[in-house]
Tab-separated table of C-alpha atoms in Angstrom:
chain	number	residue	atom	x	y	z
A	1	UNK	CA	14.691	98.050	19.842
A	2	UNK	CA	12.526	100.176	17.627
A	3	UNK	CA	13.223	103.715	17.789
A	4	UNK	CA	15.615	105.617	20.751
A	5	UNK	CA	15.193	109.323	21.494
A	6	UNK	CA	18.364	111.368	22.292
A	7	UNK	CA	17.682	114.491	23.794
A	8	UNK	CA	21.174	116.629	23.986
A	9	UNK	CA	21.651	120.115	25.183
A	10	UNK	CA	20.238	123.159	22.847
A	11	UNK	CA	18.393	125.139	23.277
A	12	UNK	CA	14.595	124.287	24.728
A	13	UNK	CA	12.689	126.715	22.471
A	14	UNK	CA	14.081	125.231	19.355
A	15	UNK	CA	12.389	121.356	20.432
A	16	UNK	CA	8.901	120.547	18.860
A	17	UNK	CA	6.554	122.071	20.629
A	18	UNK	CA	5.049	119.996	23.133
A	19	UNK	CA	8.402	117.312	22.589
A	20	UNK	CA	8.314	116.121	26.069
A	21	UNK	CA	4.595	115.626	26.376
A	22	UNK	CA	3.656	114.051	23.597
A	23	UNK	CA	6.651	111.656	23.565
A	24	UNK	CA	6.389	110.847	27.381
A	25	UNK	CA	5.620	107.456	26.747
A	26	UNK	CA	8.765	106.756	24.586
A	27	UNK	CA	12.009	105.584	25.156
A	28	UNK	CA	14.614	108.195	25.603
A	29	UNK	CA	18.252	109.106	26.981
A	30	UNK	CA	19.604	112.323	27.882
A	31	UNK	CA	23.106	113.258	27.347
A	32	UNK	CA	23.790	116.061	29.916
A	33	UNK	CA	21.119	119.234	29.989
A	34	UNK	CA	19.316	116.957	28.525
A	35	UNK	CA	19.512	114.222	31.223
A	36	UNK	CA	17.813	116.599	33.095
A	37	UNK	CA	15.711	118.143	31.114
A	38	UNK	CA	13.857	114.810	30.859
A	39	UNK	CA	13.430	114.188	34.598
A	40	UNK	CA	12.134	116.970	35.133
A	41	UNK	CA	9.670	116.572	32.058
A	42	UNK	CA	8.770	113.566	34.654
A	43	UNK	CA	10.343	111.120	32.335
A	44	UNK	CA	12.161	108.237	33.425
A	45	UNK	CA	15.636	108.353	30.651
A	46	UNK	CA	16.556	104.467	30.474
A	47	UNK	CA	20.206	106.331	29.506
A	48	UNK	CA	21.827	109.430	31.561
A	49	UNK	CA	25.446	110.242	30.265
A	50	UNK	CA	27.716	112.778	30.282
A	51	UNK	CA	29.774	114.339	32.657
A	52	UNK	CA	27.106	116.439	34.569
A	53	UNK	CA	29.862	118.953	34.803
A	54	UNK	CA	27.589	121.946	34.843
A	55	UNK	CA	25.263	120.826	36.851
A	56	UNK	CA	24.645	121.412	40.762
A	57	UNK	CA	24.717	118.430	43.575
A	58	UNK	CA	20.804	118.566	43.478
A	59	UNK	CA	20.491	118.300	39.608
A	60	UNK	CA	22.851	115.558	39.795
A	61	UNK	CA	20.824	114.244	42.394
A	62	UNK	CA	17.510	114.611	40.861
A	63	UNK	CA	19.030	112.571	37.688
A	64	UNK	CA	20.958	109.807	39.297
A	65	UNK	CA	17.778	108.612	41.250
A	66	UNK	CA	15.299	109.281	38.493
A	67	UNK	CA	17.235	107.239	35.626
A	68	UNK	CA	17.305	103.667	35.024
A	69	UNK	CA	21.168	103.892	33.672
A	70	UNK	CA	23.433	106.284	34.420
A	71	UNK	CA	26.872	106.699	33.109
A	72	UNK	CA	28.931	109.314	34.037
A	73	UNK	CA	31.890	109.014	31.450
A	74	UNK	CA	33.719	112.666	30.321
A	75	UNK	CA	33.488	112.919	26.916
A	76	UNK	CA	36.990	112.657	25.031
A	77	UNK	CA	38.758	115.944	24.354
A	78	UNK	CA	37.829	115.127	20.569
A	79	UNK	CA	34.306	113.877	21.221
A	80	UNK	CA	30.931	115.947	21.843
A	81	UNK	CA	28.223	115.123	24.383
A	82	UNK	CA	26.417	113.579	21.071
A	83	UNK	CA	28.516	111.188	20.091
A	84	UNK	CA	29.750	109.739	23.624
A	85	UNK	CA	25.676	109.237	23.767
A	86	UNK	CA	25.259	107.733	20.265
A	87	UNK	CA	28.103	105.873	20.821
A	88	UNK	CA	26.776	103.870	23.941
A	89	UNK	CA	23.518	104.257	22.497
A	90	UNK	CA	24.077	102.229	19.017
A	91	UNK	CA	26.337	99.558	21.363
A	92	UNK	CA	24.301	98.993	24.046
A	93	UNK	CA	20.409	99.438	22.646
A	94	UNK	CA	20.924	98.643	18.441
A	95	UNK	CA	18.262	101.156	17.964
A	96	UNK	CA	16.154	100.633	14.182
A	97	UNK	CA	16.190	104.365	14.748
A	98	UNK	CA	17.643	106.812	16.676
A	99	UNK	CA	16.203	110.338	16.673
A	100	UNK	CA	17.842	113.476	18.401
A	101	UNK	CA	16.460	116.211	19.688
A	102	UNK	CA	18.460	119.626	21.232
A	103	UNK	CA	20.926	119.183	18.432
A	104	UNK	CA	20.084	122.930	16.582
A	105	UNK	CA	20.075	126.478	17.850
A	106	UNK	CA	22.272	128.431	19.668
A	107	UNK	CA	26.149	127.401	18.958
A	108	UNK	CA	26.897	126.726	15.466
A	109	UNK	CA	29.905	125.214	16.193
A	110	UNK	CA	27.521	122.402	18.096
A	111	UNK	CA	25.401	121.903	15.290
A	112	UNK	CA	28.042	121.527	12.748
A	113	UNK	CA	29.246	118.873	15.078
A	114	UNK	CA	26.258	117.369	15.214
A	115	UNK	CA	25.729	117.203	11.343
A	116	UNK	CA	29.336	116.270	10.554
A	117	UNK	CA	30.024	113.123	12.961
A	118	UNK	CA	28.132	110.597	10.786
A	119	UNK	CA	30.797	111.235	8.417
A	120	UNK	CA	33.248	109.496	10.722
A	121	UNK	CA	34.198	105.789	10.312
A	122	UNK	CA	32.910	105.201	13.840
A	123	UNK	CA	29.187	106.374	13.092
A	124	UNK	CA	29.464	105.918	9.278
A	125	UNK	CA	27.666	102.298	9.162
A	126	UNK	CA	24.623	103.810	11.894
A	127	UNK	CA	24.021	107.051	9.749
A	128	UNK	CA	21.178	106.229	8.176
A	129	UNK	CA	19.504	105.306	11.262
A	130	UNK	CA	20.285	108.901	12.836
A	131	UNK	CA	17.582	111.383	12.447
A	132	UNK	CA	17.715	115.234	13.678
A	133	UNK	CA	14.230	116.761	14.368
A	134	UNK	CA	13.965	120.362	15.353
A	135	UNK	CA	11.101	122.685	15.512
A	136	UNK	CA	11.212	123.623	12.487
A	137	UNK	CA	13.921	121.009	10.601
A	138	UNK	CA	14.009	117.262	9.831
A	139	UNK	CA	17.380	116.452	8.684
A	140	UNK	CA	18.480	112.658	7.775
A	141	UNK	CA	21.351	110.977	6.305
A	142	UNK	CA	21.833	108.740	3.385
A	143	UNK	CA	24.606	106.452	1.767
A	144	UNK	CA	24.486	105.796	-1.935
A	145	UNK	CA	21.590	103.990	-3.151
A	146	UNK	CA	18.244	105.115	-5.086
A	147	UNK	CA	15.675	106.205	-2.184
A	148	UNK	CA	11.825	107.254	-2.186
A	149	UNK	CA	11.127	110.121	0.540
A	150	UNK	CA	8.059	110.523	1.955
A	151	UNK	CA	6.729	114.613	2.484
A	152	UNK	CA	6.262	115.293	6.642
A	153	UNK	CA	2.849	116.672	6.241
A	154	UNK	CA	3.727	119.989	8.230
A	155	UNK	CA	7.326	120.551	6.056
A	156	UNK	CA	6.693	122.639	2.728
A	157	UNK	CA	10.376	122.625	1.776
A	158	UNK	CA	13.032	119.840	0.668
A	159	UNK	CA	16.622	120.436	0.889
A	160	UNK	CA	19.221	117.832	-0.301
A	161	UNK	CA	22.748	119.067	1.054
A	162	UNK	CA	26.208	116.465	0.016
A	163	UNK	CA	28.017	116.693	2.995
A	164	UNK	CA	30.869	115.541	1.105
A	165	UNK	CA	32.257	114.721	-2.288
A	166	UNK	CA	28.884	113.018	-4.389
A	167	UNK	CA	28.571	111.762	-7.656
A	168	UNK	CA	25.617	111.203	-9.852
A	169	UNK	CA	22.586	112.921	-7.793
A	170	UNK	CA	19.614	112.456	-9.820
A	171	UNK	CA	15.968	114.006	-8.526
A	172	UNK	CA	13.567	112.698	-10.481
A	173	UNK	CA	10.127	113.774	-9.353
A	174	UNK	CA	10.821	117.148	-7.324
A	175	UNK	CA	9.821	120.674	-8.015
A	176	UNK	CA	13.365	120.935	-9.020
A	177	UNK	CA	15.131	117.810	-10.743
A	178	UNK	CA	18.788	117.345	-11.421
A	179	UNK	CA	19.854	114.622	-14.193
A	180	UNK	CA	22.754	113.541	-12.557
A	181	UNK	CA	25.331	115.934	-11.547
A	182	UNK	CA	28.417	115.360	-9.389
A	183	UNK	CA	29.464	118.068	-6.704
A	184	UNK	CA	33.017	117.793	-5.419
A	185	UNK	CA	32.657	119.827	-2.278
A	186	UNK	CA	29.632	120.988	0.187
A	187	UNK	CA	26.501	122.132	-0.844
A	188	UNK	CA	22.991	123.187	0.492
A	189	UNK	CA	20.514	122.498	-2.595
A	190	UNK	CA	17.884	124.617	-0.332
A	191	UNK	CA	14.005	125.310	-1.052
A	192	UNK	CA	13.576	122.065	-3.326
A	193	UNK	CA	10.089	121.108	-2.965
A	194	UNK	CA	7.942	117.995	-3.515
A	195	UNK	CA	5.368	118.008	-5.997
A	196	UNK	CA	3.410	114.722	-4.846
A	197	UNK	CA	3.850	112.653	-1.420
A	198	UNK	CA	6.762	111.295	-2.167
A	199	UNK	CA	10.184	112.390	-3.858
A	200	UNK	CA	12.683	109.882	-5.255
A	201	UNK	CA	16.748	110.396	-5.377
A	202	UNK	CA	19.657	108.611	-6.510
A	203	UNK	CA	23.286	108.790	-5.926
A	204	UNK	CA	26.111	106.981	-6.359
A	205	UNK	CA	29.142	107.831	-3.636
A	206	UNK	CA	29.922	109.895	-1.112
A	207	UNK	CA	26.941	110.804	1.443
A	208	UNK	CA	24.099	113.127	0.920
A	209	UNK	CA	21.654	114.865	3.987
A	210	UNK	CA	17.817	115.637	3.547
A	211	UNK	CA	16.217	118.706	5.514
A	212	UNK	CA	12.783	119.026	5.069
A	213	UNK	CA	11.479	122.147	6.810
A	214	UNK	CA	9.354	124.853	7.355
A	215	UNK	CA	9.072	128.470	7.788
B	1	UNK	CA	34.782	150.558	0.254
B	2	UNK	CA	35.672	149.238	4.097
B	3	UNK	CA	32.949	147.481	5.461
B	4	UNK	CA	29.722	146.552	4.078
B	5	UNK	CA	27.106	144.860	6.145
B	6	UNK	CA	24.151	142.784	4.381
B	7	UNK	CA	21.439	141.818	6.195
B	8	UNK	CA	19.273	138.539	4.775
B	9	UNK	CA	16.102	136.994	5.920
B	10	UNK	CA	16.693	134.899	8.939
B	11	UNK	CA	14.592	134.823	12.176
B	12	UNK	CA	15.169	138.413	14.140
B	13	UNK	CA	15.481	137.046	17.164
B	14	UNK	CA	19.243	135.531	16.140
B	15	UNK	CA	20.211	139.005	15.308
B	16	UNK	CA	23.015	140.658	17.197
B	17	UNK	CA	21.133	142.577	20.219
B	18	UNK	CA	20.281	146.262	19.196
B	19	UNK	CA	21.902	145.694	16.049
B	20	UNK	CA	19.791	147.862	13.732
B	21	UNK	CA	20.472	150.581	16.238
B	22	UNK	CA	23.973	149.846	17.579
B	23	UNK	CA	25.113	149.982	13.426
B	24	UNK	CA	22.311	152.549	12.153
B	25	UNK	CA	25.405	154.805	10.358
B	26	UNK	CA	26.672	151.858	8.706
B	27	UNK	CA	26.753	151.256	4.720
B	28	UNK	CA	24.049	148.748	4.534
B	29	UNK	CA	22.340	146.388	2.062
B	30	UNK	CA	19.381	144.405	2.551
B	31	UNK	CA	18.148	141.461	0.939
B	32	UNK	CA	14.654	140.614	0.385
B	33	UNK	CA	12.783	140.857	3.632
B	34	UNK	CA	16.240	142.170	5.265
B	35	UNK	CA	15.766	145.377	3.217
B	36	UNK	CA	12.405	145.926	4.554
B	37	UNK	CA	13.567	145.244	8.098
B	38	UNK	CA	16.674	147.802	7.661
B	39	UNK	CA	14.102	150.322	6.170
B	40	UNK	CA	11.454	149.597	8.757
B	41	UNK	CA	14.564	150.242	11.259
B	42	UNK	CA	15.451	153.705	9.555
B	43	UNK	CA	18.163	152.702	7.805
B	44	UNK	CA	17.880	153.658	3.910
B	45	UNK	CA	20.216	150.824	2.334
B	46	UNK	CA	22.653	151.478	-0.202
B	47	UNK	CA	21.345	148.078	-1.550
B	48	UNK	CA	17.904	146.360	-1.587
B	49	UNK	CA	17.693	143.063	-3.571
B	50	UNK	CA	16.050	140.250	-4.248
B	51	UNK	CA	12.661	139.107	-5.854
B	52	UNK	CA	10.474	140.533	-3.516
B	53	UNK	CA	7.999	138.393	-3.850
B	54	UNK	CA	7.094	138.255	-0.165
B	55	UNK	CA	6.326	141.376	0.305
B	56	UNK	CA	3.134	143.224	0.163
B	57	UNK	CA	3.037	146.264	-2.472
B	58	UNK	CA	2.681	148.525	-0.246
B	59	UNK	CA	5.584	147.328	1.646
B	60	UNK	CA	7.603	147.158	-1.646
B	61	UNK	CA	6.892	150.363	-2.141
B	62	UNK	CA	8.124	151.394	1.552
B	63	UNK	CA	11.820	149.442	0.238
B	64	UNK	CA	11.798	151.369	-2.804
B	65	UNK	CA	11.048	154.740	-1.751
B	66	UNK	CA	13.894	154.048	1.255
B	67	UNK	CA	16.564	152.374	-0.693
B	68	UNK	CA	19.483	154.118	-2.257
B	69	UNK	CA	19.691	151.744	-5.094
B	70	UNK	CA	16.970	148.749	-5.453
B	71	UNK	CA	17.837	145.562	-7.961
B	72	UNK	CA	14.752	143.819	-8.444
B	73	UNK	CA	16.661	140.570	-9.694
B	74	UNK	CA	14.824	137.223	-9.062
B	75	UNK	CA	17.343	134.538	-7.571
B	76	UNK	CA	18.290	131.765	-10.142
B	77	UNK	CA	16.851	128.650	-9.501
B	78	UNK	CA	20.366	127.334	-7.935
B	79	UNK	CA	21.058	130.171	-5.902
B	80	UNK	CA	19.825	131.778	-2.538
B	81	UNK	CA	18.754	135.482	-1.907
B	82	UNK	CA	22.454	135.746	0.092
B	83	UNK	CA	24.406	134.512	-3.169
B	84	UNK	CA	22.646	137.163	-4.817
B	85	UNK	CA	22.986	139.804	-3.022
B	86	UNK	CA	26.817	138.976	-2.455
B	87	UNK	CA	27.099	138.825	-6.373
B	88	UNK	CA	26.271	142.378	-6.880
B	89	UNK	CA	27.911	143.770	-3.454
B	90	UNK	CA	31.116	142.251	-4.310
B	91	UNK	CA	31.346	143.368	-7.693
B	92	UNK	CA	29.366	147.165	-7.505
B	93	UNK	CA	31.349	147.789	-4.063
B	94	UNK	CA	34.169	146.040	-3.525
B	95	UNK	CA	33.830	145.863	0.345
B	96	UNK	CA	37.142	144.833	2.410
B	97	UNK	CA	34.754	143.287	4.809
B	98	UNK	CA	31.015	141.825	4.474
B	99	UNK	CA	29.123	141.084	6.892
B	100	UNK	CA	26.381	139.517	6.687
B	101	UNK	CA	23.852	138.986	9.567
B	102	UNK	CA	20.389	137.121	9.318
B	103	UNK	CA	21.848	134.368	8.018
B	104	UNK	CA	21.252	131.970	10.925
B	105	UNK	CA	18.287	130.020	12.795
B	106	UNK	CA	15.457	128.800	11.507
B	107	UNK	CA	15.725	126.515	8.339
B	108	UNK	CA	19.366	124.663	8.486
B	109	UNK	CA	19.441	124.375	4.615
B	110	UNK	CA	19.589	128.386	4.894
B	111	UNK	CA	22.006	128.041	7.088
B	112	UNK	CA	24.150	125.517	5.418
B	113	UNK	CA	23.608	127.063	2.173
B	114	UNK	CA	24.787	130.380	3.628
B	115	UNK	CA	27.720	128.569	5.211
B	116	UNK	CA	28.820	126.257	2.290
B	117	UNK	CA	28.373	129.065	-0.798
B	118	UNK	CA	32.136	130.601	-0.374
B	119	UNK	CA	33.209	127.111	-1.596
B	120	UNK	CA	32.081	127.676	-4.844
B	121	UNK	CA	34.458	128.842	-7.342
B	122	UNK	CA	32.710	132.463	-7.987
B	123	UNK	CA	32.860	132.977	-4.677
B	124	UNK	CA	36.337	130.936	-3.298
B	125	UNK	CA	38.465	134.022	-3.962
B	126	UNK	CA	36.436	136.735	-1.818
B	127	UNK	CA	35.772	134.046	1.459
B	128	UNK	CA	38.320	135.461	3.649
B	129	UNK	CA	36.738	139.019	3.489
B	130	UNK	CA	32.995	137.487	4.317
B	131	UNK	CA	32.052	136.956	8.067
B	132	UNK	CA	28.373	135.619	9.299
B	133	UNK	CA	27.124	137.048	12.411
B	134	UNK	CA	24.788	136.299	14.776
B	135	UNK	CA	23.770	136.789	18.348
B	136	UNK	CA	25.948	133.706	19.596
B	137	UNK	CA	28.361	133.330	16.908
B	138	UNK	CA	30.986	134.910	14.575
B	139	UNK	CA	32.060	132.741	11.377
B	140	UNK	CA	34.655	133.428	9.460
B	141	UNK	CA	36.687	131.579	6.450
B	142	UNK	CA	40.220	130.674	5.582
B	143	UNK	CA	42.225	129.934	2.859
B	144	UNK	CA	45.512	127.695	3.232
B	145	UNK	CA	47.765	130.105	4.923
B	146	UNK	CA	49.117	130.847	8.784
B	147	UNK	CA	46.948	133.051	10.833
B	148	UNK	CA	46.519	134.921	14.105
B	149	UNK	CA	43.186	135.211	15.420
B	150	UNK	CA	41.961	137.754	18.041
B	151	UNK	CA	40.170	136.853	20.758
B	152	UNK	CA	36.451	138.901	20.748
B	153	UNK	CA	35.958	139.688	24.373
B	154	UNK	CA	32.671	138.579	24.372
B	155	UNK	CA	32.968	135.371	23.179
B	156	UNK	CA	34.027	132.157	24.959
B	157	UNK	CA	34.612	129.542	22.553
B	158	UNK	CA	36.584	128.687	19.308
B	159	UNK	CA	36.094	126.407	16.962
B	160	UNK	CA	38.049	125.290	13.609
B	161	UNK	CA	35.892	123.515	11.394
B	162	UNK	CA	37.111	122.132	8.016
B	163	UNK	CA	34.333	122.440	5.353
B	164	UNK	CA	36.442	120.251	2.960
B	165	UNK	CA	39.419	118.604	2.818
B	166	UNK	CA	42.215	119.932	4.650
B	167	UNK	CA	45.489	119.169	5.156
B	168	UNK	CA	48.279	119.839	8.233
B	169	UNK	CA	46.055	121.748	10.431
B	170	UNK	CA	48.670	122.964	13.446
B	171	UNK	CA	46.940	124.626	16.025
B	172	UNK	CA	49.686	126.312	17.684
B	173	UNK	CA	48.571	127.883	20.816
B	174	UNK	CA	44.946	127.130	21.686
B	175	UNK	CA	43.660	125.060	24.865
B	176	UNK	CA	43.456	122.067	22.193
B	177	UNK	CA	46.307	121.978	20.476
B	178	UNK	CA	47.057	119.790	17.158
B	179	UNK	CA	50.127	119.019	15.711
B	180	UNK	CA	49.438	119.017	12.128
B	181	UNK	CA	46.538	116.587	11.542
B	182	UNK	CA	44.597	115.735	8.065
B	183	UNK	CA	41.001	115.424	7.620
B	184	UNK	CA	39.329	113.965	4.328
B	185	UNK	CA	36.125	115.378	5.086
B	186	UNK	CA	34.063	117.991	6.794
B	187	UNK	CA	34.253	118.199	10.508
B	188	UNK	CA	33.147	120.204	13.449
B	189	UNK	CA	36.484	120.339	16.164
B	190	UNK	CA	33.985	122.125	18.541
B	191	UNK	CA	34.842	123.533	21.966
B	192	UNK	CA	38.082	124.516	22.240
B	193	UNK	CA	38.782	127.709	23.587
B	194	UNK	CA	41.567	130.566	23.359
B	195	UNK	CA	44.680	130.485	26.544
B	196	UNK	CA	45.239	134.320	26.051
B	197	UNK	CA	43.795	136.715	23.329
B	198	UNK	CA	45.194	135.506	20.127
B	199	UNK	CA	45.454	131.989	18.586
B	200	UNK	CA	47.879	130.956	16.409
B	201	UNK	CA	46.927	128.231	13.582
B	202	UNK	CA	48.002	127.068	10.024
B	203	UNK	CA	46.858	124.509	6.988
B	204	UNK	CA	48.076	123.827	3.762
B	205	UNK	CA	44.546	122.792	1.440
B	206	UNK	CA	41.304	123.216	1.634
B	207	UNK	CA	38.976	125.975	3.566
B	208	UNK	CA	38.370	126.193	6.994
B	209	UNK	CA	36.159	127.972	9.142
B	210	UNK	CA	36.064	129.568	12.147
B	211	UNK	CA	33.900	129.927	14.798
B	212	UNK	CA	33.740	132.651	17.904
B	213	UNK	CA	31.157	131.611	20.199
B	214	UNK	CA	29.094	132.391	23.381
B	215	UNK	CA	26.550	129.752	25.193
């Protein structure tokens, strides 16, 4: 399967605008909220999960008979609603990408979690097929290896952020290059910027996240 | 000096409600456009910093006319308007507590930058005095140490997430407990929540951070 849209629980006003519209045609699961959220968008989620805890008999309703899979399964005390989702998602779909949407705004502590899972041996191997799109933020995930970005026409700015220890980040054709420098704990290099179409990168351990964004 | 709050750039709208009016008598600095929205509020800020750049002249001159003290420094390349202004405020006034608001929404690799900055060296030994705040969240920073957090009554849920590595994380007396686990690289432990109004928890490396948090 081609490409999988997630849609999790944030906040609705920090989606794309026009998310659920444009993107009626594609093939999504909901994880929770965001279960519902699609139905009543009037799309049919091939994947409902979560535990529908906070939702009412007729939500649960509306969801169960508008879904072609449902799973109810509680997410593990140490799990989010995310990665119970990804989870089934990489398993039972092998997605060539897997973008999620409802992952920003509101609780930090949700985001966070939602940036820092790919860093776990579980989702490690998939984490280059993950993709977090926002309103206003595209954020992706790399392993070492040399890589050529393309610019998102409506992003201006290019962030490169290690999530963990990295060693020998070279940017070569950004406003801003680096000739190889090693960073032994987190760091947001913010406002980068390309200066064509396309920005190349290199590093050589540890695992390294690209925002590109807008104001 | 006791508190200090610094307001940055960030979308208004994640702001603390009534903020500007709730904390009008406060010692205040502003950086960039946060010292034209404390001036704009009424507030004449010990502190205005930052480039500028984004500003009109005539609302320059508004900041400068209104501004106890104005440092017209431009941002090195590697660092953000917040690393910045908490350069000068920790050194010129030697706050017990900063907080800093503005800080969230909108671009993440604000955000993380704001969020991963006390991990660098300059800034490592001041971390525990620094706080972010924003309309759904309170952040705060830990060295290695045992500590007894306080429940803020208008917040729901508590999370402990490790920015690096950290070692024997107890938590003692949360809904979630933990017994003393390691963790070689950032996570988010998201969700748990507080039994009464304290919470007891301890590590021996690393930084962690935590988070106070509303839906």
């Amino acid at each position: 399967m081609k490409e999988f849209n997630l849609l999790v629980g944030g906040p609705v006003m920090q989606l794309p605008t026009d998310l659920l519209t444009t993107k009626k045609a594609a093939c999504w699961g909901g994880a929770d909220r965001g279960a519902l959220r699609l139905v009543k968008a009037g799309i049919t989620p091939q994947l409902a999960i979560g535990d529908f805890d906070s939702s009412t008999a007729a939500e649960r309703e509306l969801i169960f008979k508008n879904s072609q899979r449902v799973e109810t399964a509680k997410a593990e005390k140490d799990d989010t609603d995310t990665e119970l989702a990804v989870r089934v998602i990489l398993r039972d779909y092998r997605p060539d990408q897997l973008k999620i949407y409802g992952a920003t705004g509101g609780r930090i502590d949700h985001l966070l979690a939602n940036l820092f899972f790919i860093l776990q041996p579980e989702f490690y191997p998939a984490l280059d097929r993950i993709t977090l799109i926002d309103r206003q933020n595209n954020i992706s995930f790399f392993k070492p290896g040399t890589y050529l970005l393309q610019k998102q026409p409506d992003k201006k700015y290019l962030a490169f952020v290690p999530l963990t220890k990295v060693t020998q980040l070279v940017l070569y054709d950004e406003k801003y290059r680096l000739a190889g420098k090693d960073f032994s704990q987190p760091i947001s290099l913010a406002s980068n910027e390309f200066v064509g179409t396309t920005a190349k990168f290199s590093f050589t351990s540890g695992v390294v996240c690209v925002i590109q964004s807008s104001d």
